[in-house]
Tab-separated table of C-alpha atoms and ligand atoms in Angstrom:
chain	number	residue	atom	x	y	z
A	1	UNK	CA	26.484	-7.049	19.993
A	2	UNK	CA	24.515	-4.072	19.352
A	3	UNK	CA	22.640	-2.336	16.280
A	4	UNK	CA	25.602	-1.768	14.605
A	5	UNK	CA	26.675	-5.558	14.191
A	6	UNK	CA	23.144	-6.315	13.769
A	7	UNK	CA	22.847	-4.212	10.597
A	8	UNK	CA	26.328	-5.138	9.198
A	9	UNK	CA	25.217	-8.667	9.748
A	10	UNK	CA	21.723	-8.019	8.005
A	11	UNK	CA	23.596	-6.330	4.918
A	12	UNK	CA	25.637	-9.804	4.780
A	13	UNK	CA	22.825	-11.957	4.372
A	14	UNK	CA	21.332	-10.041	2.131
A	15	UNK	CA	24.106	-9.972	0.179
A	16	UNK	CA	24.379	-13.568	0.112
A	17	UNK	CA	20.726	-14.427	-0.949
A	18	UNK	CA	21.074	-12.009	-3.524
A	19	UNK	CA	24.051	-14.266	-4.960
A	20	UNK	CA	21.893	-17.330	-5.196
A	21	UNK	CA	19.053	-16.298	-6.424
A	22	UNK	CA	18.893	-15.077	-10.033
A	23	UNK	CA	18.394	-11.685	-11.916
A	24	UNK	CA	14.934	-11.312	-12.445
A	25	UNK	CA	14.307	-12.620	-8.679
A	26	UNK	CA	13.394	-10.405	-6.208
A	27	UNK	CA	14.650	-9.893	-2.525
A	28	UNK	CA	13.436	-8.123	0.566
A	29	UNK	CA	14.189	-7.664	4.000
A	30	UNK	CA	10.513	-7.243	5.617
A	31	UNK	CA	11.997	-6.532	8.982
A	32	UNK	CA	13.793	-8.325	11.659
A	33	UNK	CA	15.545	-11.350	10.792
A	34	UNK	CA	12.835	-12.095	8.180
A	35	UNK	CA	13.610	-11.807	4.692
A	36	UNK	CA	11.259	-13.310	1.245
A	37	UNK	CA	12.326	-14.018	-1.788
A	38	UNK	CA	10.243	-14.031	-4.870
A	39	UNK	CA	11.411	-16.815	-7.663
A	40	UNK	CA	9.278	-16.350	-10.598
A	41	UNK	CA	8.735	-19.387	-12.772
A	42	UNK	CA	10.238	-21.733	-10.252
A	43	UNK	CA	8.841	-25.176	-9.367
A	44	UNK	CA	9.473	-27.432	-6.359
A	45	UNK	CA	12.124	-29.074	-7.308
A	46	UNK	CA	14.065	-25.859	-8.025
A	47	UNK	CA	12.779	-24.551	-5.022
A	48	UNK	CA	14.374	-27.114	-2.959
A	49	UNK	CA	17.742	-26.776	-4.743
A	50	UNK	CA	17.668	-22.937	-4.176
A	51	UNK	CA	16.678	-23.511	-0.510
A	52	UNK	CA	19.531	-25.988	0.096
A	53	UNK	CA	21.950	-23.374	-1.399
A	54	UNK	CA	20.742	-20.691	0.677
A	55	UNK	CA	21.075	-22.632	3.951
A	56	UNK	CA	24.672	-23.820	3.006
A	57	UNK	CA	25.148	-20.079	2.396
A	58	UNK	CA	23.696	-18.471	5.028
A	59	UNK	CA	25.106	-21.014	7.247
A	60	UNK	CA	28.833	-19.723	6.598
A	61	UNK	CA	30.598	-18.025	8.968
A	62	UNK	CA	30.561	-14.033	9.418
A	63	UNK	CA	33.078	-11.899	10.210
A	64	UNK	CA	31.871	-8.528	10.681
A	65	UNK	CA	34.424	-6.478	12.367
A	66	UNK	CA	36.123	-7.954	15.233
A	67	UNK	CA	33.380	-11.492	15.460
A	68	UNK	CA	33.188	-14.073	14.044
A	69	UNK	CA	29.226	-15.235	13.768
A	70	UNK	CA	27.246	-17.641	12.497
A	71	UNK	CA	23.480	-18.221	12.376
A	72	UNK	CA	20.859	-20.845	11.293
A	73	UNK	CA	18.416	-19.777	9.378
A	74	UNK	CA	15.189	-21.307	8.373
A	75	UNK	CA	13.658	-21.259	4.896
A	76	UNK	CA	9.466	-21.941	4.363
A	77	UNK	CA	7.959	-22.261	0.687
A	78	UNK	CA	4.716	-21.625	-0.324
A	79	UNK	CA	4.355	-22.259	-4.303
A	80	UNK	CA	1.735	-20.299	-6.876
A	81	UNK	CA	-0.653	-21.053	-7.485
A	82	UNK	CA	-0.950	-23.926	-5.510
A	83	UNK	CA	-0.645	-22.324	-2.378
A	84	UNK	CA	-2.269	-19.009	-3.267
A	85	UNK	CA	-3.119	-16.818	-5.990
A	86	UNK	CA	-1.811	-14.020	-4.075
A	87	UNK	CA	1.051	-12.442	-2.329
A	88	UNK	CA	-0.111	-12.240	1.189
A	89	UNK	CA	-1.747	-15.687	1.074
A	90	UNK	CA	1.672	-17.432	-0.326
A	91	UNK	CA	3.311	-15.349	2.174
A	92	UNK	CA	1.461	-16.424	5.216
A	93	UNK	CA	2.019	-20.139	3.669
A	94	UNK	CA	5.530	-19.342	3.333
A	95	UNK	CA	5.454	-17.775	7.155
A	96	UNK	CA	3.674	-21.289	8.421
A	97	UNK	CA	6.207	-23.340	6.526
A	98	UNK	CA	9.161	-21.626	8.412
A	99	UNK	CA	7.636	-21.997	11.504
A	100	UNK	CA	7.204	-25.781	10.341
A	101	UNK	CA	11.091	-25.560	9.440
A	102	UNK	CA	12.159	-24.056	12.980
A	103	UNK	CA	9.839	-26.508	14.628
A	104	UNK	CA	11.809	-29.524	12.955
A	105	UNK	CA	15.188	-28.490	14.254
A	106	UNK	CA	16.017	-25.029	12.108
A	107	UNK	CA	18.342	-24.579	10.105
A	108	UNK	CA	16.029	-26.691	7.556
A	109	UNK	CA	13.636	-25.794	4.786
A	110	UNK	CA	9.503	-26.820	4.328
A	111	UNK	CA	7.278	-26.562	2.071
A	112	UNK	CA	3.616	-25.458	3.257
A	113	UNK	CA	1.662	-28.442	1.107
A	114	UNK	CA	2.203	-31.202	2.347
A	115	UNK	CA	2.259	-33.244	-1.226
A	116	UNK	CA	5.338	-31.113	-2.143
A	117	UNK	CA	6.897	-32.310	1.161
A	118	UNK	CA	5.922	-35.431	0.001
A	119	UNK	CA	8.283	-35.264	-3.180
A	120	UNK	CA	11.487	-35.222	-1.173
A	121	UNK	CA	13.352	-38.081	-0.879
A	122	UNK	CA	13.421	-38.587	2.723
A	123	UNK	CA	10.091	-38.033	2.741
A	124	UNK	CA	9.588	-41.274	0.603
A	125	UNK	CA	11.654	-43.096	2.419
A	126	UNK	CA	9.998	-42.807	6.112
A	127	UNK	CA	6.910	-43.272	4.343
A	128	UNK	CA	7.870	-46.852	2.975
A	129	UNK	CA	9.264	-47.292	6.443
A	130	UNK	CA	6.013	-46.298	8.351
A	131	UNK	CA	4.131	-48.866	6.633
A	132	UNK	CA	5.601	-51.533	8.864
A	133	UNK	CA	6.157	-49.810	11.780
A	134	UNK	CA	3.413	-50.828	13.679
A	135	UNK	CA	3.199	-54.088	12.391
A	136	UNK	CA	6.897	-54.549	13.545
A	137	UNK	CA	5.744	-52.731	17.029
A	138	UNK	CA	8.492	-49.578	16.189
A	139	UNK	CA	6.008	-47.353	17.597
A	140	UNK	CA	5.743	-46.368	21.542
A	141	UNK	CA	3.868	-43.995	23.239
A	142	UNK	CA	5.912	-41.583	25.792
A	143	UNK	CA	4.029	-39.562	28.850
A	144	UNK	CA	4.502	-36.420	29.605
A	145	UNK	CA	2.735	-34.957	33.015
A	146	UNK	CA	0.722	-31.930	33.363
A	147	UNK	CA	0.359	-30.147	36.232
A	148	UNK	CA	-1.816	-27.525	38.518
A	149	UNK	CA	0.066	-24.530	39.098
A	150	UNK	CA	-2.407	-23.941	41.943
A	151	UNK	CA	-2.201	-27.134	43.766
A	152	UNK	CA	0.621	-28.437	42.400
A	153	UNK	CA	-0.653	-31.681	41.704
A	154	UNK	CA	-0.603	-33.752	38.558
A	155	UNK	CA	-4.314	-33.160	36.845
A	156	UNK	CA	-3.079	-34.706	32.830
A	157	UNK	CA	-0.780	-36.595	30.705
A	158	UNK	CA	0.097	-35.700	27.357
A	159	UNK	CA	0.695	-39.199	25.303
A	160	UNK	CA	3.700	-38.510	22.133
A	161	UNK	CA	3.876	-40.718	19.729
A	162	UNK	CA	7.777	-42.352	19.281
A	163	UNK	CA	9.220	-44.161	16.500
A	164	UNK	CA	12.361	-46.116	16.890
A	165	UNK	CA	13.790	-47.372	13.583
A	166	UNK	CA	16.020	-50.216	13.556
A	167	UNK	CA	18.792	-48.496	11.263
A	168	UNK	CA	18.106	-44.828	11.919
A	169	UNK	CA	17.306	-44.789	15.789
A	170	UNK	CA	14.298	-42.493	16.459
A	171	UNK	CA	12.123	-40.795	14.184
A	172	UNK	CA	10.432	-37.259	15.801
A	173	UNK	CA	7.130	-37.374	14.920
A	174	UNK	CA	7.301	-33.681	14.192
A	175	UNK	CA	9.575	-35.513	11.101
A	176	UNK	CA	7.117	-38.089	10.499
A	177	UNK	CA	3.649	-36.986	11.619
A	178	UNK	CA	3.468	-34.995	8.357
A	179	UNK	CA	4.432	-37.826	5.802
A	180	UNK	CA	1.503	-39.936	7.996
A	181	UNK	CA	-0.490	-37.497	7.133
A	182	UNK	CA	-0.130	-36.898	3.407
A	183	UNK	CA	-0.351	-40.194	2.598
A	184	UNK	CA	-3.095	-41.366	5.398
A	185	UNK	CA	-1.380	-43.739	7.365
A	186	UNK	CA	-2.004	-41.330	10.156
A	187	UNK	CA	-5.392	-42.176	10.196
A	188	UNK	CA	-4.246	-46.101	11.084
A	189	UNK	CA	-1.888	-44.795	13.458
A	190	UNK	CA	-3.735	-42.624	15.128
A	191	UNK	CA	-6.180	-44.890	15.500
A	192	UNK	CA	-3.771	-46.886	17.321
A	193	UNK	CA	-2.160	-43.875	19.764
A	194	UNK	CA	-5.363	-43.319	20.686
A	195	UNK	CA	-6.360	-47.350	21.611
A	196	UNK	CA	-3.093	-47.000	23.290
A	197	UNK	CA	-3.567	-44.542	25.526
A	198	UNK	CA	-6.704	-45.200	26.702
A	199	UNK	CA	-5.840	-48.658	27.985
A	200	UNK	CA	-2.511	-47.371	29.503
A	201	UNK	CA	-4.889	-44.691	31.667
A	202	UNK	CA	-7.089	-47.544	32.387
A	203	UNK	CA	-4.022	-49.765	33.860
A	204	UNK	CA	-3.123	-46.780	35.608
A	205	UNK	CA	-6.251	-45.720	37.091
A	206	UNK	CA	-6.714	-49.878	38.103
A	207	UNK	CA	-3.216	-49.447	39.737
A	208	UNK	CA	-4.119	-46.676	41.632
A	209	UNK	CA	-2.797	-43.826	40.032
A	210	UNK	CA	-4.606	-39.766	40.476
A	211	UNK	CA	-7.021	-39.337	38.512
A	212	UNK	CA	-5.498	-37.948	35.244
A	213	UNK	CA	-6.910	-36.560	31.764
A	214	UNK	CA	-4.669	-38.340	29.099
A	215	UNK	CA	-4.276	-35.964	26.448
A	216	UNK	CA	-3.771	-37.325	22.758
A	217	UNK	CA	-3.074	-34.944	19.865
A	218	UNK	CA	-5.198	-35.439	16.919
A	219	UNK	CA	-4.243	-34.658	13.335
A	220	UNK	CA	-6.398	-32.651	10.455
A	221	UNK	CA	-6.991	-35.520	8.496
A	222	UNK	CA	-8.489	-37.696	11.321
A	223	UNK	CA	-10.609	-34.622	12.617
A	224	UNK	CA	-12.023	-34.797	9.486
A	225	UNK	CA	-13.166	-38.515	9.434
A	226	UNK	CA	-16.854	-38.727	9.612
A	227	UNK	CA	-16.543	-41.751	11.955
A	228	UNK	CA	-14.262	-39.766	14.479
A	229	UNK	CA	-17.235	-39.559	17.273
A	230	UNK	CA	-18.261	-43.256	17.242
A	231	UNK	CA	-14.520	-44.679	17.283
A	232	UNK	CA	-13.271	-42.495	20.460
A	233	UNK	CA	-16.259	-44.021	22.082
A	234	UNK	CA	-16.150	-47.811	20.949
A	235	UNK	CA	-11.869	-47.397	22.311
A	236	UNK	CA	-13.304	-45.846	25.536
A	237	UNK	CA	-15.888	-48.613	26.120
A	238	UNK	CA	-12.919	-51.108	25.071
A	239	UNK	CA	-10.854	-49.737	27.791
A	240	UNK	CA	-13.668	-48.794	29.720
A	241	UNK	CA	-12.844	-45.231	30.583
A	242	UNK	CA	-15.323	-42.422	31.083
A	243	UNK	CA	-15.255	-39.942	27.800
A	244	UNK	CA	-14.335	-37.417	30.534
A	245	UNK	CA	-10.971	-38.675	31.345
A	246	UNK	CA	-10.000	-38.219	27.527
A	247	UNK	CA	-8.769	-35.058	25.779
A	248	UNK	CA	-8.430	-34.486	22.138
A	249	UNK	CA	-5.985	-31.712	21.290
A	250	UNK	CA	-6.481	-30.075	17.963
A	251	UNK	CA	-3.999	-27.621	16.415
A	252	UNK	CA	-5.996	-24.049	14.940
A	253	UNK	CA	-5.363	-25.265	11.490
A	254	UNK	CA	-6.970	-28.754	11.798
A	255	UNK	CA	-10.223	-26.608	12.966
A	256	UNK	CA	-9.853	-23.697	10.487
A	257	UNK	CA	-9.198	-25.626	7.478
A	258	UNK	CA	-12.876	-26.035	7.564
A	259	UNK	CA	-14.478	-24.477	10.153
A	260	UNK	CA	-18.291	-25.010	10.426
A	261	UNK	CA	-17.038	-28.792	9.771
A	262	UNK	CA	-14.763	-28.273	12.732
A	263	UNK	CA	-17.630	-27.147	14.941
A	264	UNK	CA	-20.001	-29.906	14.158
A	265	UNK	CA	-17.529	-32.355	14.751
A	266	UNK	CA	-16.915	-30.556	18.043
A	267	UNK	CA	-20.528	-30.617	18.967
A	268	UNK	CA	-20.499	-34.191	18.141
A	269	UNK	CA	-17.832	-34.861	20.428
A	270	UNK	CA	-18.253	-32.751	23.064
A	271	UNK	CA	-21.868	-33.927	23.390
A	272	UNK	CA	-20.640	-37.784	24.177
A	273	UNK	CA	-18.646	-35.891	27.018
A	274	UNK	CA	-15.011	-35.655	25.365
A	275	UNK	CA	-12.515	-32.926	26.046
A	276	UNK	CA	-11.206	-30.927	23.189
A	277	UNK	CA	-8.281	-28.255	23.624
A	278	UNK	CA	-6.426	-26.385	21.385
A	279	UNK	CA	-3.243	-27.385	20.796
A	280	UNK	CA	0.362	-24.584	19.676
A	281	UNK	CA	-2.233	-22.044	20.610
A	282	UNK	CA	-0.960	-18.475	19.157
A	283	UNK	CA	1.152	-19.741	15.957
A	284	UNK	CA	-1.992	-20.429	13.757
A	285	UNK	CA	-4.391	-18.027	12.300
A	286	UNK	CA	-7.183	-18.652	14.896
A	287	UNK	CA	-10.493	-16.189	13.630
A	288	UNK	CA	-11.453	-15.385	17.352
A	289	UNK	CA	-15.306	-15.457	16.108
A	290	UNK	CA	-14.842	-18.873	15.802
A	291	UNK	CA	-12.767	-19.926	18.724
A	292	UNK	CA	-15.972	-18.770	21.320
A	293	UNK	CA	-17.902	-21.414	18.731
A	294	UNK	CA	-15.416	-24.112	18.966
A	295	UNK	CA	-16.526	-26.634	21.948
A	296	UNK	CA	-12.458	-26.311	23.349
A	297	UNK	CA	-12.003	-26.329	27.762
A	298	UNK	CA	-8.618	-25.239	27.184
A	299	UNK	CA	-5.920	-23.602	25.491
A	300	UNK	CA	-2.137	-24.648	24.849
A	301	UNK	CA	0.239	-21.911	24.708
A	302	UNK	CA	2.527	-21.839	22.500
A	303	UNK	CA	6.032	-23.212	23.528
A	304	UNK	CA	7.157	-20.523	21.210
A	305	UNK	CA	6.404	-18.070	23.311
A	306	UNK	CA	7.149	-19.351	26.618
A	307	UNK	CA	10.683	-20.137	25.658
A	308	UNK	CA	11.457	-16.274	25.904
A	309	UNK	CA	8.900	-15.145	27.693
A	310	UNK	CA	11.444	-14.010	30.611
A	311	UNK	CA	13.492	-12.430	28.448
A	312	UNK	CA	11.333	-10.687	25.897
A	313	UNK	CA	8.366	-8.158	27.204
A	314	UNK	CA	6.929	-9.120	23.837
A	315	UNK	CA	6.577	-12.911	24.254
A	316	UNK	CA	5.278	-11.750	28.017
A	317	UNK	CA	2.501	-9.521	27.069
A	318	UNK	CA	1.245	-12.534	24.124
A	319	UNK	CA	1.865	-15.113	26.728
A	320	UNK	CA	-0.597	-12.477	29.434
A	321	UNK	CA	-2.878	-11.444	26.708
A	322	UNK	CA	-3.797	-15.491	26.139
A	323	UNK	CA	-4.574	-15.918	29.508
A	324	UNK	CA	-6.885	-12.753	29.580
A	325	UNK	CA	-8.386	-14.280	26.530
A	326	UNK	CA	-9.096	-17.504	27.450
A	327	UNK	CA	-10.281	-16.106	30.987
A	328	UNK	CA	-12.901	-13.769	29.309
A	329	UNK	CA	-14.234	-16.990	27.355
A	330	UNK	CA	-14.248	-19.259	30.306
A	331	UNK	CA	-11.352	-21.305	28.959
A	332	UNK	CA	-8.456	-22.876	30.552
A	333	UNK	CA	-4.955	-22.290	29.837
A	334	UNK	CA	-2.024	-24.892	29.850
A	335	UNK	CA	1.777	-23.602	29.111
A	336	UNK	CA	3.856	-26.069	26.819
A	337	UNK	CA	7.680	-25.855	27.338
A	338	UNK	CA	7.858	-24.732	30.356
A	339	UNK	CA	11.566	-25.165	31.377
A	340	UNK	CA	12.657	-22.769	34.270
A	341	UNK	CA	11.562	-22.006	37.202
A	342	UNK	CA	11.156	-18.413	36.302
A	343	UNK	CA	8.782	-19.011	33.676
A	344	UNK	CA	6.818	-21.212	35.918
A	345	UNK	CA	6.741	-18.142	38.353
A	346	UNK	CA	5.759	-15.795	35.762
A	347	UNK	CA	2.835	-17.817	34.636
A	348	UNK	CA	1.808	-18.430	37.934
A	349	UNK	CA	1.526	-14.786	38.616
A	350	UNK	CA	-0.214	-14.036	35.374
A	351	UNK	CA	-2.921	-16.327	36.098
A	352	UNK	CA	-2.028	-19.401	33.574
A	353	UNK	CA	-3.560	-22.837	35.098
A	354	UNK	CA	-1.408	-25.523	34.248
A	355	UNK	CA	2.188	-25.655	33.061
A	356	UNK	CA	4.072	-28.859	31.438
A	357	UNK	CA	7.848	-29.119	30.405
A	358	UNK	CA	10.804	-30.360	31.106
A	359	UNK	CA	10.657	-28.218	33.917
A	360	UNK	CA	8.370	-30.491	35.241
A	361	UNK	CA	8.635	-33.578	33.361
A	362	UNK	CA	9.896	-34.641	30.272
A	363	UNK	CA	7.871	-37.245	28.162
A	364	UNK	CA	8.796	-40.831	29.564
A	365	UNK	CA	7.883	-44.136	29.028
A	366	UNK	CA	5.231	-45.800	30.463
A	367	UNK	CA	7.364	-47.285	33.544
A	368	UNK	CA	8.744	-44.216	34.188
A	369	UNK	CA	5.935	-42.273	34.113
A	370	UNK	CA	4.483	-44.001	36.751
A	371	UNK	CA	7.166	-44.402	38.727
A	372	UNK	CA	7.146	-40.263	38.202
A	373	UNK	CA	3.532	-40.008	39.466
A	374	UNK	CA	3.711	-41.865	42.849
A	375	UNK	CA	7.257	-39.563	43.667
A	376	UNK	CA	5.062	-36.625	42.697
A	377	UNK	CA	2.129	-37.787	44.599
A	378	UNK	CA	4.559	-37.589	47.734
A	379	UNK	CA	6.382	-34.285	47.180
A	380	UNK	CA	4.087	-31.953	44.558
A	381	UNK	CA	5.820	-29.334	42.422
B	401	C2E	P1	2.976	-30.969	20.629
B	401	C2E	O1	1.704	-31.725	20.750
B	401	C2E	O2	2.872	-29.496	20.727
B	401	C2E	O3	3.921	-31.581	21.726
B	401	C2E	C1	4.850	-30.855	22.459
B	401	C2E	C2	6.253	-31.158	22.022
B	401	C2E	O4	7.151	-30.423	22.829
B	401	C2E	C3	6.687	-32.602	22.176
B	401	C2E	O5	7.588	-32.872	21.110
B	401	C2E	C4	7.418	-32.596	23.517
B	401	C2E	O6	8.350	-33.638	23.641
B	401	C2E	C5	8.095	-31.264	23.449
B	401	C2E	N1	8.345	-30.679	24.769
B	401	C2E	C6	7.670	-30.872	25.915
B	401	C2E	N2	8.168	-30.119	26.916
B	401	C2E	C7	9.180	-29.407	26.390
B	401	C2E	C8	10.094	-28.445	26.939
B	401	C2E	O7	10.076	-28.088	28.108
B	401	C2E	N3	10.997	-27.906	26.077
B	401	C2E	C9	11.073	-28.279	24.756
B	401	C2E	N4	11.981	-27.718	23.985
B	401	C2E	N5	10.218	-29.184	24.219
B	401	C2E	C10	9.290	-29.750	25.032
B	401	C2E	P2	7.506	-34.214	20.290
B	401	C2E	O8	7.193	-35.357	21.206
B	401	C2E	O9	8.728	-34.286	19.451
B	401	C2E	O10	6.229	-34.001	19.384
B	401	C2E	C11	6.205	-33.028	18.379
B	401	C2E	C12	4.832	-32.876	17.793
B	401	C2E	O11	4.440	-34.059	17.082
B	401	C2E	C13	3.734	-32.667	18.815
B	401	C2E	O12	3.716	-31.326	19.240
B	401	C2E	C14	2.518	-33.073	18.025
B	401	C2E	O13	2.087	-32.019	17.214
B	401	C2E	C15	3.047	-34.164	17.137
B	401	C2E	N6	2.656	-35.475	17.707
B	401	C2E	C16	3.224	-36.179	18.713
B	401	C2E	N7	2.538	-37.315	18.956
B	401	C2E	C17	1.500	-37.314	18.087
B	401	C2E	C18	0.403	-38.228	17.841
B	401	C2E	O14	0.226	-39.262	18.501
B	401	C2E	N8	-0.472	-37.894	16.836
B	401	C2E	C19	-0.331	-36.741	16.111
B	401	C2E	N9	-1.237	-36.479	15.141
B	401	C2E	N10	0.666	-35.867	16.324
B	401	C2E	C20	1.573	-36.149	17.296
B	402	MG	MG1	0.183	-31.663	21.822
B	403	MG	MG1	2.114	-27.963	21.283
């Protein structure tokens, strides 16, 4: 609708935080559609009222001129001095927390620690609930296919965790993973996806599937369990798989929470012959002196910027400069999210080995997935 629109529509918003917020706060526009507020004195639970204010607010209706427009926005909170002791630390915890928001669905609000998730009601709530989900065998495992944008052919699956609750339906685990994680059950669950997959690629494989890597996404807190190395390898021997045929995908924060942790871990793992890639490459604060240390084949881009990667030269030349990068450091890449098939095209011709998305497949359950495989086997992408 042009610059005009755009800055009358700015002025608006800002006008409306500035009405929920209090005197001594203060408000900023930093540039594009990103705006911090500072709320001295303010706990969590304030926080979290504010927030909820400001999304009802925001959330109104415009009219600006001739339109009428509405937007969702999303909030993240970062709290001193838990958080930081700084502005540009809380602000980059802010910054990961509305990514975190936008991730779940936008139009939401997160907190970057996960205890202070914790305290919200909801948040209690699945966590009761989790504790007898996998006793009462509420949680699945769904496939989703990755494939060779130079053969065409299926090379990995990507196993997501589902969660189907008897009164509220299904649970995304971008909803629950979290709450697993702050209070630990993640580690029990994990434990679980992981068993899981590995004897689903083994019933595969004995059925006569391609060979396939099954990718399973790992959180922080197991990363960071000492017995990690030996427990992938007693669930490989259970299912007896080769440690090749397994990948481990790690997000940048799970490795740079701790980083010379990270790459002993790695070295433990990669040494029994386990894959490790790097999972919503692009969105975390990677230090690159450390990626050429961490023991990684391959990099996930970033859904993020894939989604608009057609449209924006921006989201093109990150998308192109994470190939280059991972080229130069002998790393694969893999594009999450693909959905069109001008992205597909586009990565293709920048050099990008593997794409998955519901361009190619969505996540399905076991059945289907095969079923998937052996129509994919006959007619490649
Ligand atoms: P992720 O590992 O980055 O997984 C990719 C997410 O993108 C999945 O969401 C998938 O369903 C979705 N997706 C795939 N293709 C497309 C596409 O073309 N377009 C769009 N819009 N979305 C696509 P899902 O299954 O809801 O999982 C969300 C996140 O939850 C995962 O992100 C992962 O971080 C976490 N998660 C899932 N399963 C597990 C698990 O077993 N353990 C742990 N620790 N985390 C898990
Ligand atoms: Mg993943
Ligand atoms: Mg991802």
């Amino acid at each position: 609708l042009g610059h005009h629109i755009g800055d009358l529509l700015l002025v608006e918003v800002g006008r409306r935080i500035s009405a929920v917020v209090r005197e001594q706060d203060t408000v900023a526009r930093l540039g594009g559609d990103e705006f911090v507020a500072v709320l001295p004195g303010t706990g969590a639970q304030e926080a979290t009222h504010i927030a909820r204010r400001l999304l009802e607010r925001i959330s109104q209706p415009y009219q600006l001129e001739q339109h009428e427009l509405t937007i969702t926005p999303s909030i993240g909170m970062a709290l001193y001095p838990e958080d930081g002791a700084d502005y540009q630390t809380l602000y980059r915890c802010a910054d990961t927390a509305m990514y975190r928001a936008k991730q779940e669905g936008r139009n939401g609000y997160s907190f970057f620690t996960a205890e202070m998730q914790a305290n919200s009601i909801r948040t209690l709530q699945l966590d009761n609930a989790l504790r007898r989900a996998l006793e009462r065998e509420q949680l699945s495992l769904h496939y989703q296919p990755q494939v060779s944008l130079t053969t065409g052919n299926i090379v990995g699956v990507e196993a997501l965790l589902r969660w189907n609750h008897p009164e509220w339906g299904p649970v995304s685990p971008a909803e629950f993973v979290p709450v697993a994680e702050s209070s630990g059950q993640i580690i029990q669950i994990g434990e679980w996806v992981l068993r899981t997959a590995c004897q689903q690629l083994k019933a595969w494989r004995d059925a006569g599937l391609p060979d396939m890597v099954m990718a399973v996404n790992l959180s922080a807190v197991q990363f960071r369990l000492p017995r990690l190395p030996e427990m992938v390898m007693d669930l490989l021997e259970e299912a007896q798989l080769p440690p090749e045929c397994l990948e481990l995908e790690l997000t940048e924060s799970a490795a740079m929470h701790d980083p010379q942790g990270a790459i002993a871990t790695m070295n433990r793992l990669h040494d029994r012959g386990i894959l490790m890639s790097v999972d919503d490459f692009g969105t975390g604060y990677s230090s690159l002196s450390y990626l050429k240390r961490f023991r990684v084949y391959k990099l996930k881009i970033d859904m993020s910027f894939v989604r608009d990667m057609c449209a924006d030269p921006e989201d093109a030349s990150i998308v192109n400069a994470i190939i280059n990068l991972a080229q130069s450091l002998g790393l694969k890449t893999i594009a999450e999210g693909v959905e069109t098939d001008a992205q597909m095209a586009m990565l293709r011709e920048q050099g990008c080995n593997e794409i998955q998305g519901y361009h190619v497949g969505r996540p399905m359950a076991a059945a289907q997935f095969e079923a998937w495989v052996r129509a994919h086997v006959a007619h490649p992408t």
